[in-house]
Amino acid sequence: MNVALPALVIFLLVLPGFVFRSRFKRAERTALDYAPFGRVVAEAVLWACLLHGLWLLGARIFLGELVRFDLLLGLLSSSPVTQSTAIANVGALAGPVARYFGTLLAASFLVPPLLRALITWRRLDRLGHWLAPVARFHDAPWYYLLTGADFERAELPDLIKVAAIVDVAGQPVLYQGFLEDFYFTPDGALDRLVLQGVGRRPLAGDKSLDAAPGDPAAEERFYPVEGDYFVLRYAEAITLNIQYLRLEEEPAAAEPPAVAAA
Amino acid sequence: MKALQSPLAKKVLADRQARTQLRQVVSLAAQRGGPEAGEPTILLREGATVRRLTAVVVPKAA
């Protein structure tokens, strides 16, 4: 069997980069990565270069070992004699080579989730942070919109109000509720929103109610939707409005009237 | 994926009465273009204590 050894060596060299990239990115699609091939390869090769640089530096500092570029070039050579000599030399160094690639691949698999958790925890990817151009996960726009990841920790709202217009039997109906969960389709589009405390009202009745300000009927125009959770399919929403809310405690001195429970 | 929801918001949404009050407070504030003095309040019962809360719209992150 003929094996294209140079291709195999190059694959082994860039493999840690591909592993690191796939484990590091936060993307909302799960089935297929539609990122342009050139971008994927460029990112993977860049990560591979960085990882090899770190590992070679570590090998130099902690083990006193230097990279043998002569052996690497020998493996990539088209000359059978040079390649055979390089294979024999690498075979003699099988332990260190296996240790190098073993630890590199293990780190490529284990470190990215930790790095991603650190970025999320320290909010290094939020809009306006000086590290955001590098640390931001550009393939996850809904994540930033619906988890409040763009806010500083001290300014984080308490919850998100969602209002969506849905076409029900040819009539536009406004649904309003508080966001609990959201799900994606395998290709990364928003699939459904899970809401709590939902109310609805047909938009057709707005004009008559607006014409009578102060009318008690106009005060609470939403009909509550009974149930613990309301699932709104994003494909059925004509428009989606997002509002961030903060719950603030009122001072004890103020005694405003409580809204009567429905 | 879990959406943004603080522990306090979880408590309010878990309490049926507080959840209804939150919906009404938000609905009324939206109609009036913002909260006003003497606006209705969300009452959150935690054991023997009652917390009075109000919902304020937060501008999006800059």
mmCIF file of C-alpha atoms in Angstrom, chain B:
data_model
loop_
_atom_site.group_PDB
_atom_site.id
_atom_site.type_symbol
_atom_site.label_atom_id
_atom_site.label_comp_id
_atom_site.label_asym_id
_atom_site.label_seq_id
_atom_site.Cartn_x
_atom_site.Cartn_y
_atom_site.Cartn_z
ATOM 1 C CA MET B 1 -30.227 27.454 25.675
ATOM 2 C CA LYS B 2 -31.169 29.240 28.878
ATOM 3 C CA ALA B 3 -32.149 32.858 28.404
ATOM 4 C CA LEU B 4 -31.182 35.705 30.682
ATOM 5 C CA GLN B 5 -33.082 35.314 33.946
ATOM 6 C CA SER B 6 -31.784 36.340 37.345
ATOM 7 C CA PRO B 7 -32.639 34.397 40.535
ATOM 8 C CA LEU B 8 -35.020 37.232 41.504
ATOM 9 C CA ALA B 9 -36.768 37.026 38.122
ATOM 10 C CA LYS B 10 -37.064 33.262 38.536
ATOM 11 C CA LYS B 11 -38.782 33.796 41.899
ATOM 12 C CA VAL B 12 -41.176 36.348 40.427
ATOM 13 C CA LEU B 13 -42.031 34.120 37.476
ATOM 14 C CA ALA B 14 -42.501 31.106 39.740
ATOM 15 C CA ASP B 15 -45.032 32.992 41.860
ATOM 16 C CA ARG B 16 -48.342 33.002 39.997
ATOM 17 C CA GLN B 17 -49.582 36.268 41.526
ATOM 18 C CA ALA B 18 -46.263 38.067 41.121
ATOM 19 C CA ARG B 19 -46.014 36.858 37.527
ATOM 20 C CA THR B 20 -49.447 38.271 36.736
ATOM 21 C CA GLN B 21 -48.528 41.562 38.406
ATOM 22 C CA LEU B 22 -45.269 41.717 36.453
ATOM 23 C CA ARG B 23 -47.145 41.257 33.192
ATOM 24 C CA GLN B 24 -49.613 43.984 34.127
ATOM 25 C CA VAL B 25 -46.908 46.394 35.291
ATOM 26 C CA VAL B 26 -44.974 45.944 32.057
ATOM 27 C CA SER B 27 -48.105 46.254 29.949
ATOM 28 C CA LEU B 28 -49.230 49.454 31.666
ATOM 29 C CA ALA B 29 -45.764 51.003 31.557
ATOM 30 C CA ALA B 30 -45.592 50.302 27.822
ATOM 31 C CA GLN B 31 -48.958 52.004 27.240
ATOM 32 C CA ARG B 32 -47.937 55.063 29.226
ATOM 33 C CA GLY B 33 -44.463 55.269 27.742
ATOM 34 C CA GLY B 34 -42.685 54.500 31.015
ATOM 35 C CA PRO B 35 -43.236 54.011 34.725
ATOM 36 C CA GLU B 36 -45.039 56.758 36.631
ATOM 37 C CA ALA B 37 -45.246 57.674 40.301
ATOM 38 C CA GLY B 38 -47.837 55.596 42.075
ATOM 39 C CA GLU B 39 -47.536 52.804 39.528
ATOM 40 C CA PRO B 40 -48.782 49.421 40.634
ATOM 41 C CA THR B 41 -46.255 47.184 42.274
ATOM 42 C CA ILE B 42 -45.208 43.554 42.066
ATOM 43 C CA LEU B 43 -45.603 41.877 45.431
ATOM 44 C CA LEU B 44 -43.261 38.958 45.945
ATOM 45 C CA ARG B 45 -43.961 36.864 49.020
ATOM 46 C CA GLU B 46 -40.925 35.138 50.515
ATOM 47 C CA GLY B 47 -42.107 33.374 53.639
ATOM 48 C CA ALA B 48 -43.281 36.015 56.099
ATOM 49 C CA THR B 49 -41.797 38.936 54.176
ATOM 50 C CA VAL B 50 -43.281 40.718 51.204
ATOM 51 C CA ARG B 51 -40.992 42.465 48.749
ATOM 52 C CA ARG B 52 -42.313 45.316 46.638
ATOM 53 C CA LEU B 53 -40.751 45.375 43.208
ATOM 54 C CA THR B 54 -41.139 47.341 40.061
ATOM 55 C CA ALA B 55 -39.933 46.585 36.552
ATOM 56 C CA VAL B 56 -37.708 49.104 34.796
ATOM 57 C CA VAL B 57 -36.684 48.959 31.153
ATOM 58 C CA VAL B 58 -32.917 48.763 30.725
ATOM 59 C CA PRO B 59 -31.304 50.272 27.627
ATOM 60 C CA LYS B 60 -29.433 47.782 25.490
ATOM 61 C CA ALA B 61 -25.724 47.309 26.036
ATOM 62 C CA ALA B 62 -23.611 49.973 24.338
#
